Coordinates of C-alpha atoms and ligand atoms in Angstrom, one line a residue:
X248 CA -89.6 197.3 169.0
X249 CA -87.7 195.2 166.6
X250 CA -89.3 193.6 163.7
X251 CA -89.8 189.9 163.2
X252 CA -87.0 187.6 164.2
X253 CA -84.4 190.1 165.5
X254 CA -85.2 189.7 169.2
X255 CA -85.0 186.0 168.9
X256 CA -81.7 186.2 167.1
X257 CA -80.1 188.5 169.5
X258 CA -81.3 186.6 172.5
X259 CA -80.2 183.3 171.2
X260 CA -76.8 184.6 170.1
X261 CA -76.2 186.1 173.5
X262 CA -77.1 182.9 175.1
X263 CA -74.5 181.2 172.9
X264 CA -71.9 183.5 174.1
X265 CA -72.7 183.5 177.7
X266 CA -73.9 180.0 178.4
X267 CA -72.0 176.8 178.2
X268 CA -74.9 175.0 176.7
X269 CA -74.7 175.4 172.9
X270 CA -77.0 172.7 171.7
X271 CA -79.8 175.0 170.9
X272 CA -77.7 177.8 169.6
X273 CA -76.9 176.5 166.2
X274 CA -80.4 175.9 165.2
X275 CA -81.4 179.3 166.5
X276 CA -78.7 181.2 164.7
X277 CA -78.5 179.5 161.3
X278 CA -81.7 181.0 159.9
X279 CA -81.1 184.6 160.7
X280 CA -82.6 185.9 157.6
X281 CA -79.5 187.4 156.1
X282 CA -80.5 186.2 152.7
X283 CA -77.8 183.6 152.5
X284 CA -79.0 180.6 150.5
X285 CA -78.8 177.6 152.8
X286 CA -75.5 178.4 154.5
X287 CA -75.4 175.0 156.2
X288 CA -76.2 171.5 155.4
X289 CA -76.5 170.4 158.9
X290 CA -80.2 170.3 158.9
X291 CA -80.1 167.6 156.3
X292 CA -78.5 165.3 158.8
X293 CA -75.1 165.2 157.0
X294 CA -72.5 163.6 159.3
X295 CA -69.9 166.3 158.6
X296 CA -70.0 168.8 161.4
X297 CA -67.1 171.0 160.3
X298 CA -68.5 174.6 160.0
X299 CA -67.0 175.5 156.7
X300 CA -70.1 177.4 155.5
X301 CA -71.5 178.9 158.7
X302 CA -72.9 182.4 158.3
X303 CA -75.0 184.5 160.7
X304 CA -76.0 188.0 161.4
X305 CA -74.7 189.6 164.5
X306 CA -76.0 193.1 165.3
X307 CA -76.8 193.6 161.6
X308 CA -73.4 192.4 160.5
X309 CA -73.0 189.3 158.4
X310 CA -70.2 187.1 159.9
X311 CA -68.9 183.8 158.6
X312 CA -66.4 181.1 159.4
X313 CA -63.8 183.4 157.8
X314 CA -64.4 185.7 160.8
X315 CA -64.0 182.8 163.3
X316 CA -67.8 182.3 163.6
X317 CA -69.2 178.8 163.9
X318 CA -72.7 177.9 164.6
X319 CA -71.9 175.0 167.0
X320 CA -69.2 173.9 169.3
X321 CA -66.7 171.3 168.2
X322 CA -63.7 169.4 169.6
X323 CA -60.6 171.3 168.6
X324 CA -59.2 168.6 166.4
X325 CA -62.4 168.4 164.4
X326 CA -62.1 172.1 163.3
X327 CA -58.3 172.4 163.3
X328 CA -58.3 173.8 159.8
X329 CA -60.9 176.5 160.3
X330 CA -59.9 180.1 160.8
X331 CA -61.4 180.0 164.3
X332 CA -58.7 177.5 165.3
X333 CA -56.0 177.9 162.7
X334 CA -55.5 181.5 163.7
X335 CA -55.0 180.7 167.4
X336 CA -51.7 181.2 168.9
X337 CA -49.8 177.9 168.3
X338 CA -48.8 177.3 171.9
X339 CA -52.4 177.9 173.1
X340 CA -53.6 175.5 170.4
X341 CA -51.2 172.8 171.5
X342 CA -52.1 173.3 175.2
X343 CA -55.8 173.0 174.5
X344 CA -55.1 169.9 172.4
X345 CA -53.2 168.2 175.2
X346 CA -55.8 169.2 177.7
X347 CA -58.5 167.9 175.5
X348 CA -56.8 164.5 175.4
X349 CA -56.3 164.4 179.1
X350 CA -59.9 165.4 179.7
X351 CA -61.0 162.6 177.4
X352 CA -59.1 160.1 179.5
X353 CA -61.2 161.3 182.4
X354 CA -64.3 160.9 180.4
X355 CA -64.9 164.6 179.7
X356 CA -65.3 166.0 176.2
X357 CA -63.8 169.5 175.8
X358 CA -65.5 171.4 173.0
X359 CA -64.6 174.8 171.6
X360 CA -67.4 177.3 171.6
X361 CA -65.3 180.1 170.3
X362 CA -61.6 180.7 169.4
X363 CA -60.0 183.4 167.2
X364 CA -62.3 186.1 165.9
X365 CA -61.9 189.0 163.5
X366 CA -62.1 192.5 164.9
X367 CA -65.3 193.1 163.0
X368 CA -66.9 190.0 164.5
X369 CA -65.8 191.1 168.0
X370 CA -67.2 194.6 167.4
X371 CA -70.5 193.1 166.2
X372 CA -70.6 190.9 169.4
X373 CA -70.0 194.0 171.5
X374 CA -72.7 196.0 169.6
X375 CA -75.1 193.1 170.2
X376 CA -74.2 192.9 173.9
X377 CA -74.9 196.7 174.2
X378 CA -78.3 196.0 172.7
X379 CA -78.9 193.2 175.1
X380 CA -77.5 194.8 178.2
X381 CA -78.6 198.3 177.6
X382 CA -75.3 200.0 178.1
X383 CA -71.7 199.8 176.9
X384 CA -70.5 199.6 180.5
X385 CA -72.5 196.5 181.2
X386 CA -71.8 195.0 177.8
X387 CA -68.1 195.3 178.4
X388 CA -68.3 193.1 181.4
X389 CA -69.0 190.2 179.0
X390 CA -67.6 191.2 175.6
X391 CA -64.4 193.0 175.2
X392 CA -63.5 195.7 172.7
X393 CA -61.8 194.5 169.5
X394 CA -58.6 196.3 170.6
X395 CA -58.5 194.4 173.9
X396 CA -60.1 191.0 173.2
X397 CA -57.7 188.1 173.6
X398 CA -59.9 186.3 171.0
X399 CA -59.0 188.8 168.3
X400 CA -55.3 188.2 169.2
X401 CA -55.8 184.4 168.9
X402 CA -55.0 184.0 172.6
X403 CA -58.2 182.8 174.1
X404 CA -60.7 179.9 173.8
X405 CA -64.2 179.5 175.2
X406 CA -64.7 175.9 176.2
X407 CA -67.8 173.9 176.8
X408 CA -69.8 172.3 178.1
X409 CA -70.2 172.8 181.8
X410 CA -68.3 169.6 182.7
X411 CA -65.5 170.6 180.5
X412 CA -65.2 174.0 182.1
X413 CA -65.2 172.3 185.5
X414 CA -62.5 170.0 184.4
X415 CA -60.4 172.8 183.1
X416 CA -60.8 174.7 186.3
X417 CA -59.3 171.8 188.1
X418 CA -56.7 170.7 185.6
X419 CA -56.1 173.5 183.1
X420 CA -53.0 174.9 184.8
X421 CA -51.3 171.5 184.2
X422 CA -51.2 172.7 180.6
X423 CA -50.7 176.4 181.4
X424 CA -54.4 177.2 180.8
X425 CA -56.1 179.6 183.2
X426 CA -59.5 181.0 183.6
X427 CA -59.1 184.8 183.1
X428 CA -62.3 186.3 184.4
X429 CA -64.4 185.4 187.5
X430 CA -67.6 185.8 185.6
X431 CA -66.6 183.7 182.6
X432 CA -66.0 180.1 183.7
X433 CA -65.5 179.1 180.0
X434 CA -62.8 181.6 178.9
X435 CA -59.3 180.3 179.0
X436 CA -55.9 181.7 178.1
X437 CA -52.4 180.4 178.2
X438 CA -51.4 182.4 181.3
X439 CA -48.8 180.3 183.0
X440 CA -46.3 177.5 182.4
X441 CA -47.5 173.9 182.4
X442 CA -47.9 173.0 186.0
X443 CA -47.6 176.6 187.1
X444 CA -49.8 178.8 189.1
X445 CA -52.5 180.8 187.4
X446 CA -52.6 184.5 188.0
X447 CA -55.4 185.8 190.1
X448 CA -58.6 186.1 188.1
X449 CA -59.9 189.5 187.0
X450 CA -63.4 190.4 188.2
X451 CA -64.6 190.7 184.6
X452 CA -63.4 191.9 181.2
X453 CA -63.6 195.6 182.2
X454 CA -60.7 195.0 184.6
X455 CA -57.1 194.8 183.5
Ligands
ZN749 ZN1 -63.9 184.2 175.7

């Protein structure tokens, strides 16, 4: 099989993508053995959480915050200057910002698990998903190709945690934010006008 830490890395990274619980993901993916000298200072207990130096290995490819990678989830405002957020469509960013404020008023914290990504990062995620799921066909249900991914276009965010996704399901359309795929309760795009009706969800990312 694989040597040493790879299965662990792959499994934990997939969990980060597919699950809404990210607490354990950062720790699991920071030390991926890519040779980077101490890519994060988080383990030292520093209060700063902004992922300016996050680096990891995804399917053998080194990705960093410049690719839109972050080792942890953050409220949007906290990482506004990172490529992951700064490269998002401006209207989407504004909508998520407003929704985040409204959710906070309801006692729910909306965090961003993933925003904009480079095509190479998206391809690495797809390659990783193929390893995990055993076929491109199954992987494509969860990870889109770089050419089709709304993340690469800066037009999608993955929100967490579960309570935030639930809140968004109920209130997202007030801000024009809609869940795109039935199998991804965390993936939101700006798909309607504020207060409008969301289009019917696609079954998964192989559809549409
Ligand atoms: Zn997504």
